[in-house]
mmCIF file of C-alpha atoms and ligand atoms in Angstrom:
data_model
loop_
_atom_site.group_PDB
_atom_site.id
_atom_site.type_symbol
_atom_site.label_atom_id
_atom_site.label_comp_id
_atom_site.label_asym_id
_atom_site.label_seq_id
_atom_site.Cartn_x
_atom_site.Cartn_y
_atom_site.Cartn_z
ATOM 1 C CA MET A 705 0.000 0.000 0.000
ATOM 2 C CA THR A 706 1.022 3.530 -0.600
ATOM 3 C CA ASP A 707 -0.352 6.793 0.742
ATOM 4 C CA LYS A 708 0.161 8.567 -2.572
ATOM 5 C CA LEU A 709 -2.935 9.884 -4.328
ATOM 6 C CA ARG A 710 -3.969 7.745 -7.233
ATOM 7 C CA VAL A 711 -3.982 9.090 -10.789
ATOM 8 C CA PHE A 712 -5.821 7.704 -13.779
ATOM 9 C CA SER A 713 -5.644 9.044 -17.308
ATOM 10 C CA GLY A 714 -6.311 7.738 -20.797
ATOM 11 C CA ILE A 715 -5.424 8.402 -24.404
ATOM 12 C CA LYS A 716 -7.176 7.186 -27.553
ATOM 13 C CA PRO A 717 -5.243 5.134 -30.131
ATOM 14 C CA SER A 718 -7.172 6.770 -32.953
ATOM 15 C CA GLY A 719 -4.294 8.163 -35.022
ATOM 16 C CA ASP A 720 -0.755 9.415 -34.619
ATOM 17 C CA PRO A 721 -0.134 10.995 -31.192
ATOM 18 C CA HIS A 722 0.674 14.682 -31.563
ATOM 19 C CA LEU A 723 2.219 17.664 -29.844
ATOM 20 C CA GLY A 724 -1.124 18.588 -28.231
ATOM 21 C CA ASN A 725 -1.269 15.183 -26.523
ATOM 22 C CA TYR A 726 2.292 15.618 -25.348
ATOM 23 C CA LEU A 727 2.052 19.181 -24.028
ATOM 24 C CA GLY A 728 -1.508 18.894 -22.690
ATOM 25 C CA ALA A 729 -1.262 15.445 -21.116
ATOM 26 C CA ILE A 730 1.644 12.998 -21.520
ATOM 27 C CA ARG A 731 4.347 15.410 -20.437
ATOM 28 C CA ASN A 732 2.517 16.132 -17.190
ATOM 29 C CA TRP A 733 1.876 12.447 -16.519
ATOM 30 C CA VAL A 734 5.595 11.796 -16.850
ATOM 31 C CA ALA A 735 6.624 14.759 -14.690
ATOM 32 C CA ASP A 736 4.309 13.789 -11.803
ATOM 33 C CA GLN A 737 4.930 10.045 -11.812
ATOM 34 C CA GLU A 738 6.861 10.082 -8.554
ATOM 35 C CA ARG A 739 4.266 12.138 -6.749
ATOM 36 C CA TYR A 740 1.300 9.846 -7.489
ATOM 37 C CA GLU A 741 0.357 6.207 -7.822
ATOM 38 C CA ASN A 742 -0.315 6.047 -11.560
ATOM 39 C CA PHE A 743 -2.592 4.196 -13.968
ATOM 40 C CA PHE A 744 -2.269 5.124 -17.651
ATOM 41 C CA CYS A 745 -4.521 3.522 -20.189
ATOM 42 C CA VAL A 746 -4.592 3.259 -23.980
ATOM 43 C CA VAL A 747 -8.344 3.432 -24.428
ATOM 44 C CA ASP A 748 -8.995 1.316 -27.511
ATOM 45 C CA GLN A 749 -12.707 0.958 -26.727
ATOM 46 C CA HIS A 750 -13.026 4.736 -26.990
ATOM 47 C CA ALA A 751 -11.404 4.673 -30.432
ATOM 48 C CA ILE A 752 -14.229 2.544 -31.866
ATOM 49 C CA THR A 753 -17.009 5.073 -31.240
ATOM 50 C CA VAL A 754 -16.451 6.412 -34.770
ATOM 51 C CA PRO A 755 -15.826 4.412 -37.978
ATOM 52 C CA TYR A 756 -12.316 2.870 -38.000
ATOM 53 C CA ASP A 757 -10.151 0.205 -39.590
ATOM 54 C CA PRO A 758 -9.408 -2.854 -37.355
ATOM 55 C CA GLU A 759 -5.879 -3.415 -38.729
ATOM 56 C CA GLU A 760 -5.017 0.204 -38.193
ATOM 57 C CA LEU A 761 -6.392 0.120 -34.639
ATOM 58 C CA ARG A 762 -4.189 -2.877 -33.813
ATOM 59 C CA ARG A 763 -1.133 -0.991 -35.100
ATOM 60 C CA ASN A 764 -2.089 2.255 -33.378
ATOM 61 C CA VAL A 765 -2.459 0.586 -29.978
ATOM 62 C CA ARG A 766 1.071 -0.821 -30.091
ATOM 63 C CA GLN A 767 2.503 2.391 -31.475
ATOM 64 C CA LEU A 768 0.878 4.440 -28.730
ATOM 65 C CA VAL A 769 2.063 2.172 -25.922
ATOM 66 C CA ALA A 770 5.612 2.437 -27.296
ATOM 67 C CA VAL A 771 5.317 6.227 -27.637
ATOM 68 C CA LEU A 772 4.165 6.541 -24.019
ATOM 69 C CA VAL A 773 7.138 4.539 -22.787
ATOM 70 C CA ALA A 774 9.443 6.537 -25.072
ATOM 71 C CA CYS A 775 8.019 9.777 -23.610
ATOM 72 C CA GLY A 776 9.058 8.588 -20.154
ATOM 73 C CA ILE A 777 6.177 6.586 -18.681
ATOM 74 C CA ASP A 778 8.154 4.256 -16.446
ATOM 75 C CA THR A 779 6.472 0.879 -16.054
ATOM 76 C CA GLU A 780 8.284 0.372 -12.752
ATOM 77 C CA ARG A 781 6.417 3.327 -11.306
ATOM 78 C CA SER A 782 3.242 3.394 -13.381
ATOM 79 C CA VAL A 783 0.743 0.801 -14.537
ATOM 80 C CA LEU A 784 0.478 1.124 -18.314
ATOM 81 C CA PHE A 785 -2.163 -1.005 -20.033
ATOM 82 C CA VAL A 786 -4.750 -1.352 -22.787
ATOM 83 C CA GLN A 787 -8.405 -0.828 -21.840
ATOM 84 C CA SER A 788 -9.851 -3.879 -23.633
ATOM 85 C CA HIS A 789 -7.373 -6.172 -21.858
ATOM 86 C CA VAL A 790 -9.280 -5.498 -18.618
ATOM 87 C CA PRO A 791 -12.923 -6.462 -19.284
ATOM 88 C CA GLU A 792 -14.177 -4.801 -16.086
ATOM 89 C CA HIS A 793 -14.129 -1.450 -17.965
ATOM 90 C CA THR A 794 -17.098 -2.427 -20.118
ATOM 91 C CA GLU A 795 -18.875 -4.198 -17.280
ATOM 92 C CA LEU A 796 -18.748 -1.089 -15.106
ATOM 93 C CA ALA A 797 -19.587 1.132 -18.087
ATOM 94 C CA TRP A 798 -22.919 -0.673 -18.482
ATOM 95 C CA LEU A 799 -23.749 -0.398 -14.796
ATOM 96 C CA LEU A 800 -22.942 3.318 -14.857
ATOM 97 C CA THR A 801 -24.873 3.848 -18.103
ATOM 98 C CA CYS A 802 -27.960 2.547 -16.309
ATOM 99 C CA ASN A 803 -27.375 5.201 -13.655
ATOM 100 C CA THR A 804 -26.720 8.155 -15.973
ATOM 101 C CA PRO A 805 -29.594 10.420 -17.044
ATOM 102 C CA LEU A 806 -29.794 10.880 -20.828
ATOM 103 C CA GLY A 807 -29.727 14.660 -20.407
ATOM 104 C CA TRP A 808 -26.281 14.534 -18.796
ATOM 105 C CA LEU A 809 -24.879 12.789 -21.880
ATOM 106 C CA GLN A 810 -26.711 14.938 -24.419
ATOM 107 C CA ARG A 811 -25.239 18.040 -22.781
ATOM 108 C CA MET A 812 -21.628 17.038 -23.508
ATOM 109 C CA THR A 813 -20.130 19.510 -25.974
ATOM 110 C CA GLN A 814 -17.943 16.840 -27.585
ATOM 111 C CA PHE A 815 -21.058 14.798 -28.412
ATOM 112 C CA LYS A 816 -22.759 17.875 -29.847
ATOM 113 C CA ASP A 817 -19.700 18.748 -31.965
ATOM 114 C CA LYS A 818 -18.989 15.261 -33.236
ATOM 115 C CA SER A 819 -22.592 14.337 -33.995
ATOM 116 C CA VAL A 820 -23.327 17.439 -36.086
ATOM 117 C CA GLY A 821 -25.161 16.574 -39.289
ATOM 118 C CA GLN A 822 -25.461 12.863 -38.502
ATOM 119 C CA GLY A 823 -29.057 12.953 -37.277
ATOM 120 C CA GLU A 824 -30.397 9.643 -35.993
ATOM 121 C CA SER A 825 -27.594 7.648 -37.612
ATOM 122 C CA VAL A 826 -24.989 8.868 -35.094
ATOM 123 C CA GLY A 827 -23.395 5.912 -33.238
ATOM 124 C CA THR A 828 -24.887 5.296 -29.791
ATOM 125 C CA GLY A 829 -21.340 4.813 -28.463
ATOM 126 C CA LEU A 830 -20.539 8.428 -29.245
ATOM 127 C CA LEU A 831 -23.313 9.437 -26.846
ATOM 128 C CA THR A 832 -22.527 6.949 -24.064
ATOM 129 C CA TYR A 833 -18.738 7.380 -24.368
ATOM 130 C CA PRO A 834 -18.484 9.564 -21.214
ATOM 131 C CA ALA A 835 -20.041 6.757 -19.128
ATOM 132 C CA LEU A 836 -17.256 4.444 -20.332
ATOM 133 C CA MET A 837 -14.732 7.155 -19.469
ATOM 134 C CA ALA A 838 -16.289 7.487 -16.000
ATOM 135 C CA ALA A 839 -15.957 3.712 -15.616
ATOM 136 C CA ASP A 840 -12.242 3.931 -16.536
ATOM 137 C CA ILE A 841 -11.618 6.446 -13.784
ATOM 138 C CA LEU A 842 -13.906 5.055 -11.064
ATOM 139 C CA LEU A 843 -12.721 1.478 -11.525
ATOM 140 C CA TYR A 844 -9.315 2.516 -10.142
ATOM 141 C CA GLN A 845 -10.758 4.774 -7.416
ATOM 142 C CA ALA A 846 -8.596 7.556 -8.872
ATOM 143 C CA ALA A 847 -8.553 10.868 -7.008
ATOM 144 C CA VAL A 848 -6.753 12.838 -9.715
ATOM 145 C CA VAL A 849 -7.319 12.890 -13.485
ATOM 146 C CA PRO A 850 -4.724 14.930 -15.404
ATOM 147 C CA VAL A 851 -6.090 15.883 -18.839
ATOM 148 C CA GLY A 852 -6.054 18.610 -21.475
ATOM 149 C CA ASP A 853 -8.725 21.272 -21.400
ATOM 150 C CA ASP A 854 -11.079 19.434 -23.801
ATOM 151 C CA GLN A 855 -11.688 16.613 -21.304
ATOM 152 C CA LYS A 856 -12.665 18.754 -18.325
ATOM 153 C CA GLN A 857 -16.393 18.379 -18.946
ATOM 154 C CA HIS A 858 -16.099 14.582 -19.182
ATOM 155 C CA VAL A 859 -14.187 14.349 -15.897
ATOM 156 C CA GLU A 860 -16.801 16.548 -14.244
ATOM 157 C CA LEU A 861 -19.464 14.172 -15.503
ATOM 158 C CA ALA A 862 -17.509 11.282 -13.953
ATOM 159 C CA ARG A 863 -17.653 13.194 -10.646
ATOM 160 C CA ASP A 864 -21.411 13.598 -10.970
ATOM 161 C CA ILE A 865 -21.871 9.928 -11.820
ATOM 162 C CA ALA A 866 -19.731 8.882 -8.832
ATOM 163 C CA GLY A 867 -21.663 11.195 -6.492
ATOM 164 C CA ARG A 868 -25.017 9.936 -7.698
ATOM 165 C CA PHE A 869 -23.923 6.303 -7.426
ATOM 166 C CA ASN A 870 -22.628 6.821 -3.883
ATOM 167 C CA SER A 871 -25.883 8.401 -2.760
ATOM 168 C CA LEU A 872 -28.036 5.693 -4.374
ATOM 169 C CA TYR A 873 -26.066 2.599 -3.362
ATOM 170 C CA GLY A 874 -23.810 3.739 -0.508
ATOM 171 C CA GLU A 875 -20.203 4.996 -0.546
ATOM 172 C CA THR A 876 -18.505 3.019 -3.307
ATOM 173 C CA PHE A 877 -16.398 5.362 -5.424
ATOM 174 C CA VAL A 878 -13.759 7.992 -4.811
ATOM 175 C CA VAL A 879 -15.003 11.225 -6.434
ATOM 176 C CA PRO A 880 -12.234 12.280 -8.874
ATOM 177 C CA GLU A 881 -10.821 15.758 -9.557
ATOM 178 C CA PRO A 882 -9.723 16.935 -13.000
ATOM 179 C CA VAL A 883 -6.239 18.482 -13.069
ATOM 180 C CA ILE A 884 -5.563 20.787 -15.990
ATOM 181 C CA ARG A 885 -2.271 22.605 -16.388
ATOM 182 C CA GLY A 886 -2.638 26.202 -17.541
ATOM 183 C CA VAL A 887 -0.064 26.490 -20.296
ATOM 184 C CA GLY A 888 -0.270 23.889 -23.069
ATOM 185 C CA ALA A 889 -3.683 22.563 -22.020
ATOM 186 C CA ARG A 890 -5.102 23.498 -25.411
ATOM 187 C CA VAL A 891 -2.681 23.371 -28.336
ATOM 188 C CA MET A 892 -4.318 24.575 -31.543
ATOM 189 C CA GLY A 893 -4.002 23.222 -35.092
ATOM 190 C CA LEU A 894 -1.151 24.788 -37.094
ATOM 191 C CA ASP A 895 -3.312 25.072 -40.224
ATOM 192 C CA ASP A 896 -6.255 26.602 -38.330
ATOM 193 C CA PRO A 897 -5.460 28.078 -34.909
ATOM 194 C CA THR A 898 -9.149 28.357 -34.056
ATOM 195 C CA ARG A 899 -9.452 24.532 -33.840
ATOM 196 C CA LYS A 900 -7.692 22.392 -31.263
ATOM 197 C CA MET A 901 -4.972 20.118 -32.603
ATOM 198 C CA SER A 902 -6.618 16.717 -33.005
ATOM 199 C CA LYS A 903 -5.834 13.240 -34.308
ATOM 200 C CA SER A 904 -9.081 13.168 -36.230
ATOM 201 C CA VAL A 905 -8.574 16.327 -38.290
ATOM 202 C CA ALA A 906 -7.287 15.636 -41.798
ATOM 203 C CA GLY A 907 -4.624 17.857 -43.372
ATOM 204 C CA GLN A 908 -0.914 17.438 -43.720
ATOM 205 C CA PHE A 909 -0.144 20.693 -41.934
ATOM 206 C CA HIS A 910 -2.601 20.416 -39.056
ATOM 207 C CA ALA A 911 -0.764 18.464 -36.333
ATOM 208 C CA VAL A 912 2.872 17.853 -35.425
ATOM 209 C CA GLY A 913 3.258 14.103 -34.851
ATOM 210 C CA LEU A 914 5.507 12.993 -32.001
ATOM 211 C CA LEU A 915 7.278 10.723 -34.484
ATOM 212 C CA ASP A 916 7.612 13.321 -37.277
ATOM 213 C CA GLU A 917 11.119 13.773 -38.648
ATOM 214 C CA PRO A 918 12.878 17.094 -37.947
ATOM 215 C CA LYS A 919 12.505 18.206 -41.582
ATOM 216 C CA VAL A 920 8.768 17.562 -41.491
ATOM 217 C CA ILE A 921 8.430 19.419 -38.183
ATOM 218 C CA GLN A 922 10.273 22.446 -39.592
ATOM 219 C CA LYS A 923 8.093 22.416 -42.671
ATOM 220 C CA LYS A 924 4.847 22.205 -40.680
ATOM 221 C CA PHE A 925 5.858 25.183 -38.542
ATOM 222 C CA SER A 926 6.977 27.148 -41.578
ATOM 223 C CA ARG A 927 3.440 26.741 -42.985
ATOM 224 C CA ALA A 928 1.672 27.587 -39.705
ATOM 225 C CA VAL A 929 -1.181 30.038 -40.208
ATOM 226 C CA THR A 930 -0.669 33.375 -38.435
ATOM 227 C CA ASP A 931 -2.015 36.821 -39.418
ATOM 228 C CA SER A 932 -1.005 39.902 -41.356
ATOM 229 C CA GLN A 933 0.327 41.843 -38.383
ATOM 230 C CA GLN A 934 4.004 42.298 -37.559
ATOM 231 C CA GLU A 935 4.543 42.201 -33.826
ATOM 232 C CA ILE A 936 5.111 38.930 -32.027
ATOM 233 C CA LEU A 937 2.915 39.147 -28.937
ATOM 234 C CA PHE A 938 0.558 36.982 -26.902
ATOM 235 C CA ASP A 939 -2.907 38.222 -27.871
ATOM 236 C CA ASP A 940 -6.204 36.343 -27.575
ATOM 237 C CA ASN A 941 -7.391 38.015 -30.746
ATOM 238 C CA ARG A 942 -4.426 36.584 -32.664
ATOM 239 C CA PRO A 943 -4.722 32.820 -32.100
ATOM 240 C CA GLY A 944 -2.007 31.790 -34.586
ATOM 241 C CA VAL A 945 0.909 33.667 -33.074
ATOM 242 C CA THR A 946 -0.378 33.023 -29.545
ATOM 243 C CA ASN A 947 -0.428 29.265 -30.221
ATOM 244 C CA LEU A 948 3.167 29.336 -31.504
ATOM 245 C CA LEU A 949 4.363 31.394 -28.544
ATOM 246 C CA THR A 950 2.543 29.067 -26.129
ATOM 247 C CA ILE A 951 4.236 25.975 -27.550
ATOM 248 C CA HIS A 952 7.561 27.791 -27.234
ATOM 249 C CA GLN A 953 6.754 28.786 -23.669
ATOM 250 C CA VAL A 954 6.060 25.212 -22.530
ATOM 251 C CA LEU A 955 9.203 23.812 -24.115
ATOM 252 C CA SER A 956 11.641 26.646 -23.402
ATOM 253 C CA GLY A 957 10.325 27.479 -19.932
ATOM 254 C CA LEU A 958 10.588 31.214 -20.726
ATOM 255 C CA THR A 959 7.984 33.628 -19.364
ATOM 256 C CA LYS A 960 5.596 35.509 -21.637
ATOM 257 C CA GLU A 961 7.571 38.722 -21.128
ATOM 258 C CA GLU A 962 10.906 37.050 -21.876
ATOM 259 C CA LEU A 963 9.491 35.525 -25.033
ATOM 260 C CA GLU A 964 7.968 38.752 -26.312
ATOM 261 C CA ALA A 965 11.247 40.552 -25.612
ATOM 262 C CA ARG A 966 13.177 37.844 -27.461
ATOM 263 C CA PHE A 967 11.216 38.453 -30.667
ATOM 264 C CA VAL A 968 11.087 42.256 -30.674
ATOM 265 C CA GLY A 969 12.040 43.441 -34.174
ATOM 266 C CA LYS A 970 11.923 39.901 -35.545
ATOM 267 C CA GLY A 971 9.385 38.367 -37.908
ATOM 268 C CA TYR A 972 7.128 35.311 -38.000
ATOM 269 C CA GLY A 973 9.767 33.508 -40.071
ATOM 270 C CA ASP A 974 12.259 33.767 -37.203
ATOM 271 C CA LEU A 975 9.738 32.532 -34.645
ATOM 272 C CA LYS A 976 8.691 29.586 -36.811
ATOM 273 C CA LYS A 977 12.258 28.572 -37.510
ATOM 274 C CA GLU A 978 13.311 28.721 -33.882
ATOM 275 C CA LEU A 979 10.182 26.887 -32.764
ATOM 276 C CA GLY A 980 10.605 24.129 -35.357
ATOM 277 C CA ALA A 981 14.132 23.530 -34.080
ATOM 278 C CA LEU A 982 13.016 23.614 -30.442
ATOM 279 C CA VAL A 983 10.244 21.060 -31.029
ATOM 280 C CA ALA A 984 12.491 18.781 -33.098
ATOM 281 C CA GLU A 985 15.089 18.906 -30.335
ATOM 282 C CA ALA A 986 12.515 18.057 -27.639
ATOM 283 C CA LEU A 987 11.198 15.112 -29.650
ATOM 284 C CA ALA A 988 14.592 13.690 -30.700
ATOM 285 C CA PRO A 989 15.243 11.642 -27.523
ATOM 286 C CA ILE A 990 11.654 10.355 -27.589
ATOM 287 C CA GLN A 991 12.059 9.206 -31.181
ATOM 288 C CA GLN A 992 15.381 7.580 -30.347
ATOM 289 C CA ARG A 993 13.849 5.584 -27.476
ATOM 290 C CA TYR A 994 10.861 4.700 -29.648
ATOM 291 C CA ALA A 995 13.165 3.205 -32.288
ATOM 292 C CA GLU A 996 15.032 1.152 -29.672
ATOM 293 C CA LEU A 997 11.850 -0.065 -28.065
ATOM 294 C CA THR A 998 10.124 -1.168 -31.251
ATOM 295 C CA ASP A 999 13.228 -3.029 -32.380
ATOM 296 C CA ASP A 1000 12.141 -6.030 -30.323
ATOM 297 C CA PRO A 1001 8.338 -6.621 -30.370
ATOM 298 C CA GLN A 1002 8.577 -8.880 -27.336
ATOM 299 C CA VAL A 1003 9.499 -5.967 -25.086
ATOM 300 C CA LEU A 1004 6.137 -4.399 -25.814
ATOM 301 C CA ASP A 1005 4.306 -7.707 -25.397
ATOM 302 C CA ARG A 1006 5.774 -8.077 -21.921
ATOM 303 C CA ILE A 1007 4.795 -4.527 -20.961
ATOM 304 C CA LEU A 1008 1.214 -5.158 -22.077
ATOM 305 C CA VAL A 1009 0.813 -8.431 -20.217
ATOM 306 C CA ALA A 1010 2.278 -7.039 -16.988
ATOM 307 C CA GLY A 1011 0.177 -3.854 -17.205
ATOM 308 C CA ALA A 1012 -3.092 -5.751 -17.691
ATOM 309 C CA GLU A 1013 -2.289 -8.043 -14.761
ATOM 310 C CA GLN A 1014 -1.604 -5.159 -12.389
ATOM 311 C CA ALA A 1015 -4.663 -3.193 -13.522
ATOM 312 C CA SER A 1016 -6.912 -6.260 -13.201
ATOM 313 C CA VAL A 1017 -6.155 -6.619 -9.504
ATOM 314 C CA VAL A 1018 -7.554 -3.176 -8.668
ATOM 315 C CA ALA A 1019 -10.367 -3.374 -11.238
ATOM 316 C CA GLY A 1020 -11.466 -6.746 -9.845
ATOM 317 C CA GLN A 1021 -11.626 -5.415 -6.291
ATOM 318 C CA THR A 1022 -13.725 -2.412 -7.256
ATOM 319 C CA MET A 1023 -16.108 -4.523 -9.343
ATOM 320 C CA GLU A 1024 -16.696 -6.900 -6.456
ATOM 321 C CA ARG A 1025 -17.835 -3.952 -4.325
ATOM 322 C CA VAL A 1026 -19.955 -2.486 -7.091
ATOM 323 C CA ARG A 1027 -21.752 -5.774 -7.785
ATOM 324 C CA GLN A 1028 -22.487 -6.101 -4.077
ATOM 325 C CA SER A 1029 -23.714 -2.494 -3.790
ATOM 326 C CA MET A 1030 -26.038 -2.903 -6.768
ATOM 327 C CA GLY A 1031 -27.498 -6.212 -5.670
ATOM 328 C CA LEU A 1032 -25.856 -8.203 -8.424
ATOM 329 C CA ARG A 1033 -24.265 -10.575 -5.917
HETATM 330 P P1 LIG B 477 -7.024 12.057 -27.057
HETATM 331 O O1 LIG B 477 -6.029 12.144 -28.158
HETATM 332 O O2 LIG B 477 -8.302 12.779 -27.402
HETATM 333 O O3 LIG B 477 -7.232 10.700 -26.533
HETATM 334 O O4 LIG B 477 -6.417 12.890 -25.835
HETATM 335 C C1 LIG B 477 -5.472 12.387 -24.910
HETATM 336 C C2 LIG B 477 -5.071 13.473 -23.953
HETATM 337 O O5 LIG B 477 -4.453 14.556 -24.664
HETATM 338 C C3 LIG B 477 -6.268 14.096 -23.202
HETATM 339 O O6 LIG B 477 -5.858 14.408 -21.878
HETATM 340 C C4 LIG B 477 -6.543 15.354 -23.966
HETATM 341 O O7 LIG B 477 -7.159 16.359 -23.177
HETATM 342 C C5 LIG B 477 -5.136 15.771 -24.392
HETATM 343 N N1 LIG B 477 -5.189 16.559 -25.633
HETATM 344 C C6 LIG B 477 -5.692 16.144 -26.832
HETATM 345 N N2 LIG B 477 -5.594 17.127 -27.754
HETATM 346 C C7 LIG B 477 -5.015 18.183 -27.122
HETATM 347 C C8 LIG B 477 -4.638 19.504 -27.547
HETATM 348 N N3 LIG B 477 -4.826 19.929 -28.801
HETATM 349 N N4 LIG B 477 -4.062 20.319 -26.634
HETATM 350 C C9 LIG B 477 -3.848 19.901 -25.357
HETATM 351 N N5 LIG B 477 -4.192 18.677 -24.901
HETATM 352 C C10 LIG B 477 -4.754 17.821 -25.763
HETATM 353 N N1 LIG B 478 -11.851 10.709 -23.555
HETATM 354 C C1 LIG B 478 -10.448 10.975 -23.435
HETATM 355 C C2 LIG B 478 -9.948 11.719 -24.688
HETATM 356 O O1 LIG B 478 -10.576 11.706 -25.700
HETATM 357 C C3 LIG B 478 -9.650 9.709 -23.269
HETATM 358 C C4 LIG B 478 -10.025 9.010 -22.015
HETATM 359 C C5 LIG B 478 -10.780 7.863 -21.919
HETATM 360 C C6 LIG B 478 -9.705 9.399 -20.680
HETATM 361 N N2 LIG B 478 -10.916 7.492 -20.633
HETATM 362 C C7 LIG B 478 -10.275 8.388 -19.836
HETATM 363 C C8 LIG B 478 -8.996 10.461 -20.134
HETATM 364 C C9 LIG B 478 -10.186 8.481 -18.458
HETATM 365 C C10 LIG B 478 -8.896 10.530 -18.730
HETATM 366 C C11 LIG B 478 -9.484 9.559 -17.917
HETATM 367 O O2 LIG B 478 -8.930 12.304 -24.614
#
């Protein structure tokens, strides 16, 4: 037993992991590993809520696990596993779905955004997805859920579901708290700085992949959309330059004032060039470790088996309590 607070967080294997995932989530998971007891999950059952290709999903899951380890998730200190390897996630998801009012799910902005124009043909899983996410978190009795800004509403829903469950069936779940870091919590697309950087947006110049080669990274930044003004300043009305400066700020550790001073009298070209180099340099050791790790597929197999075993112990204990509370045993 440990008296550290328990963390749970998840990431979808729905495409290539990008700089937004790294700055908004993964980097913080890695930095706080010592402080917490950690569970990190590649949520493959969340990736199937929209149309997908099974072969690609299989590849993406392995790639993402390797990327997480390459980014610094240390399997000695953190449990790293794949959601579908622990069947309690879907069992609890159903039990929670039965205890979640439809209105709570219909209110989720991600559901509203992603279901636009699909009418009645929208997948039911896209609607009930936050109940599965609540199950992920509650299964591990996690107190802390570090995520990017876009997931705040879902974590708050998990809190509401936990609270409601506890009052209906007796104290069963720890009520989790979202933890969102200020800077880097919402990295925007390079091709359109009014949209968050996302795995599901098409476009060669939208996202910087964590495995992109330095040349590609430089090129993507050189094409980043900005505006027709000259000065390089943080300004909410100028999302392009603000996004670039924010990425710089997270990686360089400079303050806003130091950054603005650094670029006085310089142009967007200078900022983009420097930023491309900074990002490539930050990703180089990750890419190096990724190459080493994927050299021997058995290393990854062992990580996955061990992770699922460790996660199953906790998941099994929680489920036993939940079944009892709900009268299913
Ligand atoms: P996803 O790729 O949607 O599974 O997200 C995994 C984690 O990365 C979640 O904690 C998200 O909040 C975070 N994340 C995803 N996109 C961004 C972004 N553009 N900026 C910051 N964080 C992000
Ligand atoms: N829904 C999250 C996303 O799209 C991924 C996720 C699934 C998650 N289950 C989770 C995040 C539990 C935190 C905790 O990014």
